Short mmCIF file of C-alpha atoms and ligand atoms in Angstrom, two decimals:
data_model
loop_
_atom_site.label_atom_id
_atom_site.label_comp_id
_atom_site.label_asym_id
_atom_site.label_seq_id
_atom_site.Cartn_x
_atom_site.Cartn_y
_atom_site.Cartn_z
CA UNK A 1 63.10 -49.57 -61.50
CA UNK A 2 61.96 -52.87 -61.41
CA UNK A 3 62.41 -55.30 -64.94
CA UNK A 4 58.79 -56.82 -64.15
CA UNK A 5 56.11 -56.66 -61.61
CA UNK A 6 56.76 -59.37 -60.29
CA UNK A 7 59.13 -57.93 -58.01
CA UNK A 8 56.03 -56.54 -56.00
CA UNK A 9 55.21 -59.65 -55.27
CA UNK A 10 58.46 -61.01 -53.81
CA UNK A 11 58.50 -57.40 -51.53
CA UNK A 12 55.43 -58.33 -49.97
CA UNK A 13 56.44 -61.70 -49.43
CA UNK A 14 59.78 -60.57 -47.85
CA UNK A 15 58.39 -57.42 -46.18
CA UNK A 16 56.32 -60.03 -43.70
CA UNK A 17 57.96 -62.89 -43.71
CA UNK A 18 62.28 -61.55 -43.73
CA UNK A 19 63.31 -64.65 -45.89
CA UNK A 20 66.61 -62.14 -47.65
CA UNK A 21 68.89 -61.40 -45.32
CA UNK A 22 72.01 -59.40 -45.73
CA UNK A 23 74.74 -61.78 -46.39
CA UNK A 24 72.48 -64.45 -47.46
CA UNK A 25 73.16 -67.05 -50.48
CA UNK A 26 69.92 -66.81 -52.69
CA UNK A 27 69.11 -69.28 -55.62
CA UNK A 28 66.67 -67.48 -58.02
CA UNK A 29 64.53 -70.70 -59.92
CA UNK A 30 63.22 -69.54 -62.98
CA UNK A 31 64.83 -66.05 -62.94
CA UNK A 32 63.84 -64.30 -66.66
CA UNK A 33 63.47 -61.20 -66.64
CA UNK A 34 64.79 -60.54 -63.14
CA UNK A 35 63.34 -58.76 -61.26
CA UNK A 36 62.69 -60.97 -58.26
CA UNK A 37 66.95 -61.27 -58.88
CA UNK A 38 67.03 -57.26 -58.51
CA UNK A 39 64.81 -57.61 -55.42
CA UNK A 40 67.29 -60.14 -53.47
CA UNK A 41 70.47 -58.66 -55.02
CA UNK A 42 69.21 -55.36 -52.94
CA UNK A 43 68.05 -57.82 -50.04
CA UNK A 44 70.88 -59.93 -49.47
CA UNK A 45 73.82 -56.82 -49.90
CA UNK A 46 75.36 -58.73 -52.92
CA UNK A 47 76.34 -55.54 -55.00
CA UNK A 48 77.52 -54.52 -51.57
CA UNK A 49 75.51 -51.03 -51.68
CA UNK A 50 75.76 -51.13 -48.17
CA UNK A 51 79.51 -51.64 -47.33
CA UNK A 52 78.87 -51.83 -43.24
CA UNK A 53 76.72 -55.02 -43.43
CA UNK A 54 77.78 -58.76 -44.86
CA UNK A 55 77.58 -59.29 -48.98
CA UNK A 56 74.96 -61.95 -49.85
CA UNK A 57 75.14 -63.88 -53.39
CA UNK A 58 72.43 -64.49 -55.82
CA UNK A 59 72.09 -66.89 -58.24
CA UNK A 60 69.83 -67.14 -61.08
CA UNK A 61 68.92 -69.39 -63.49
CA UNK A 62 66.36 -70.02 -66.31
CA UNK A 63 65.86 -71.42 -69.78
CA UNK A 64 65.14 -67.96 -71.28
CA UNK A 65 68.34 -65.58 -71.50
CA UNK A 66 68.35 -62.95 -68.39
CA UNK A 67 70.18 -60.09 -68.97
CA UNK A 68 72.76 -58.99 -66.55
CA UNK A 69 72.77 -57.71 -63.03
CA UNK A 70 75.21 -56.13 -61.13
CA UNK A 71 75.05 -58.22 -57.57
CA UNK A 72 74.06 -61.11 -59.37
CA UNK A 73 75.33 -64.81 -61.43
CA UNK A 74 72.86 -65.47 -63.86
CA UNK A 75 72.70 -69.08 -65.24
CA UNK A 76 70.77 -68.50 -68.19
CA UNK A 77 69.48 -71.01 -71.22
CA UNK A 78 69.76 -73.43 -68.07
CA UNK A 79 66.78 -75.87 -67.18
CA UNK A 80 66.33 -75.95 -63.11
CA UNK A 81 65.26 -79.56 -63.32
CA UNK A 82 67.85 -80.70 -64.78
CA UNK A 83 70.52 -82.05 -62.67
CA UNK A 84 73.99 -80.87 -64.49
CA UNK A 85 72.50 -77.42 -63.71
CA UNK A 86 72.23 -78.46 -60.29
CA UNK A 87 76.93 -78.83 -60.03
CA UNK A 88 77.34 -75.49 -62.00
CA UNK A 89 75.49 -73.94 -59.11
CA UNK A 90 76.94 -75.53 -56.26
CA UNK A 91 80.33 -74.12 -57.44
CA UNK A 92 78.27 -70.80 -57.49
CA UNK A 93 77.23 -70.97 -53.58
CA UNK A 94 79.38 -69.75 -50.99
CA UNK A 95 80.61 -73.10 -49.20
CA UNK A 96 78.09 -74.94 -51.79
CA UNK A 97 75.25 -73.69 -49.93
CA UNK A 98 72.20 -71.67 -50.17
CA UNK A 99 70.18 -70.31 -47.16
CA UNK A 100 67.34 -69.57 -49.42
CA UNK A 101 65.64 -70.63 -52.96
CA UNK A 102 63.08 -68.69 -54.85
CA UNK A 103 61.04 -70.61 -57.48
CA UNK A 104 58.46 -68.15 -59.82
CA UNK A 105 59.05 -71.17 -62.60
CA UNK A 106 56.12 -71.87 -64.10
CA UNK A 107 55.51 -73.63 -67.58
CA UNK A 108 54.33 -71.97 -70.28
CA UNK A 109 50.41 -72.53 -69.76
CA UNK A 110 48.49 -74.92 -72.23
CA UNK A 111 45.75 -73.59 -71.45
CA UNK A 112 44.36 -77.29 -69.95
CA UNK A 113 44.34 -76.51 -66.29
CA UNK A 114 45.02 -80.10 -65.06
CA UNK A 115 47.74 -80.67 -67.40
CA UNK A 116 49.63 -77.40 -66.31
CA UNK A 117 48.91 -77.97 -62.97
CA UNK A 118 51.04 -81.35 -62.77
CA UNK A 119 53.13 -79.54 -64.90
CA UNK A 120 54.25 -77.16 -61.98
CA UNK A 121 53.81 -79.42 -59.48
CA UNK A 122 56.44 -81.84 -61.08
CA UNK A 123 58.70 -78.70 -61.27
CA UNK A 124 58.07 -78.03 -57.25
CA UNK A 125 59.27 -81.67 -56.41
CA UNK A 126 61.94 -80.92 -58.18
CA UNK A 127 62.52 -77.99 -55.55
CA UNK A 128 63.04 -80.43 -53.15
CA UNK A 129 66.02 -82.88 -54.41
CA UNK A 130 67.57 -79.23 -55.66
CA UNK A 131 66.54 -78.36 -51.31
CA UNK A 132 68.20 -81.92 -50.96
CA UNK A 133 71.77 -81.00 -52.64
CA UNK A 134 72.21 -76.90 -51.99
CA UNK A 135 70.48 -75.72 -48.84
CA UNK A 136 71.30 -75.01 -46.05
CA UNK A 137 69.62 -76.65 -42.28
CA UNK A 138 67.39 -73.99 -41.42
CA UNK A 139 66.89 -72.63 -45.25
CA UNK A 140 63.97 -71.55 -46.51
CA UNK A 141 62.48 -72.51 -50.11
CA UNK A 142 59.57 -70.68 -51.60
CA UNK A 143 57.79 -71.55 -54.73
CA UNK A 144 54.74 -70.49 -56.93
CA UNK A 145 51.98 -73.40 -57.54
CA UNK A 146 48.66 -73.38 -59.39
CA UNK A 147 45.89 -74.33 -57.25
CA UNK A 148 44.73 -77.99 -58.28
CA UNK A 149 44.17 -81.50 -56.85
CA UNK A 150 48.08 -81.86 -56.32
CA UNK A 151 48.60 -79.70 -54.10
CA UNK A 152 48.09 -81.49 -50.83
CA UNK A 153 50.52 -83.96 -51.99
CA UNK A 154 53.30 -81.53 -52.41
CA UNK A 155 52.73 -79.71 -48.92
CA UNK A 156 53.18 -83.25 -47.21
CA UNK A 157 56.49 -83.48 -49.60
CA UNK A 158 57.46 -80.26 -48.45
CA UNK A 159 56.41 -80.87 -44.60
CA UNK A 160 58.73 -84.32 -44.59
CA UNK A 161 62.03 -81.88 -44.94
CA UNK A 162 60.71 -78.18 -43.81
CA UNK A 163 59.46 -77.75 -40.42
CA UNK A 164 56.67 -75.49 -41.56
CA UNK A 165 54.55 -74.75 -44.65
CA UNK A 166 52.44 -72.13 -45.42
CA UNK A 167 50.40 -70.96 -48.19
CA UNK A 168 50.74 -67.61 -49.58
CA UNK A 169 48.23 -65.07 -52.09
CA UNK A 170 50.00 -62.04 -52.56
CA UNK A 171 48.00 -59.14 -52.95
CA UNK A 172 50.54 -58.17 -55.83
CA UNK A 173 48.57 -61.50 -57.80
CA UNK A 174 44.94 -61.61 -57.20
CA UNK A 175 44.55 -60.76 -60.62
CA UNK A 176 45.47 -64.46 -61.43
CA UNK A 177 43.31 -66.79 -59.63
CA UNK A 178 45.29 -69.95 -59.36
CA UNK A 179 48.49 -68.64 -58.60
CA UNK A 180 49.82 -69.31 -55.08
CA UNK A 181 53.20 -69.48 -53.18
CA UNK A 182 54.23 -72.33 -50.47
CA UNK A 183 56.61 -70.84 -47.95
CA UNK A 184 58.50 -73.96 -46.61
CA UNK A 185 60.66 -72.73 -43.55
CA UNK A 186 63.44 -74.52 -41.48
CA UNK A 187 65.10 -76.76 -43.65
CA UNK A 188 66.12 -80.71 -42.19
CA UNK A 189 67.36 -82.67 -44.19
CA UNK A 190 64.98 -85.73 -45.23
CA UNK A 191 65.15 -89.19 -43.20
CA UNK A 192 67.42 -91.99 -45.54
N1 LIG B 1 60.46 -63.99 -61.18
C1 LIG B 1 60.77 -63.52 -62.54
C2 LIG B 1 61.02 -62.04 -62.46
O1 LIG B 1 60.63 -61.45 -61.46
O2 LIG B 1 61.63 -61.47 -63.39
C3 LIG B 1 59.64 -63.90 -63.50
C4 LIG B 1 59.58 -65.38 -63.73
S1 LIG B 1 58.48 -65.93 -65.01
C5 LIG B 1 56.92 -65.78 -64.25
C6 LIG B 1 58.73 -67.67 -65.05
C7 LIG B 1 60.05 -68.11 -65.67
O3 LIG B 1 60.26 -69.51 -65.40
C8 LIG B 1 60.11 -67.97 -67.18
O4 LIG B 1 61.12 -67.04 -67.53
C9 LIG B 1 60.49 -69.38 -67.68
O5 LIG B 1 61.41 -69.39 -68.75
C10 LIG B 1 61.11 -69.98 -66.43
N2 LIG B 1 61.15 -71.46 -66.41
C11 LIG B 1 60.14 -72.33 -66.67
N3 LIG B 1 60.59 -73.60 -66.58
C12 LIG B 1 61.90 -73.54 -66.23
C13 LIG B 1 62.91 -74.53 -66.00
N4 LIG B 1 62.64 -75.84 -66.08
N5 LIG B 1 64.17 -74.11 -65.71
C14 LIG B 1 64.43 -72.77 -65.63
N6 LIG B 1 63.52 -71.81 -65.82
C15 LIG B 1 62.28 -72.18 -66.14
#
């Protein structure tokens, strides 16, 4: 029993792509009511259900309160862009690292599709110092977008530290039209 349909979502994702694997560290951005939380807590072995393979972690964090999970840390009334979340979470990760981070963060819509476009947008950069402290080489970030004239920008962000980027329409959202998910694979970290 899934705490939102939005889990569907994240199984589709992972059922193609394998971004949770057992023992993983995963950082869940934006993680009320979580259910994308129960989906890597069952992905990454971190209630140890299954006591033959490794014991991930999971991590979540969002403004709104998120009740508990067994398997999982939950960082709650805690804003994702803001960087004193960003030490409480390090001491969270296994060796201060993540493998993978999850962003469904969105801001609450305005209704003014331009405005809440940047809005998300400026939250995705923000991904990417986050990528820049926590994750691992090799790590994996995925993160929800609206569709607008900012998005090219942000995939050339995200291809100047991730080897490759793709975009992603889950079946689980065609409902909403601008909703989309950037799969940035194979973490490096940025040139100084
Ligand atoms: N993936 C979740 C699940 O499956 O239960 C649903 C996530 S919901 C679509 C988006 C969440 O992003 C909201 O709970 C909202 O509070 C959170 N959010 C928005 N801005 C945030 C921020 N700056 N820091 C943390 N969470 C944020």
């Amino acid at each position: 029993n899934f705490r939102c349909r939005s889990a569907f979502k994240l199984l589709e994702i992972d059922d193609k792509f394998k971004l949770l694997q057992p023992g993983f560290s995963v950082v869940d951005c934006g993680a009320a009511p979580g259910a994308w939380s129960q989906v890597a807590v069952q992905r990454v072995n971190s209630a140890g259900t299954d006591p033959e393979l490794p014991h991930g972690t999971v991590v979540g964090i969002d403004l709104l309160n998120i009740p508990p999970l067994d398997g999982a840390y939950f960082l709650s009334s805690h804003d994702v862009t803001d960087p004193s979340t960003h030490a409480k979470l390090l001491a969270l990760l296994p060796n201060n690292q993540a493998h993978v981070i999850l962003s469904d963060m969105a801001p609450n819509a305005s209704g003014f599709q331009i405005m809440d476009h940047e809005k998300l947008v400026a939250m995705c950069l923000s991904l990417i110092d986050l990528a820049e402290k926590i994750l691992r080489p090799g790590g994996s970030l995925l993160c929800k977008y609206w569709d607008g004239f900012l998005v090219n920008k942000l995939q050339e962000k995200l291809l100047s530290s991730f080897n490759s980027v793709r975009t992603i329409k889950p079946r689980a959202s065609r409902m909403d039209s601008a909703e989309r998910y950037f799969l940035a694979r194979t973490y490096r970290k940025p040139a100084k």
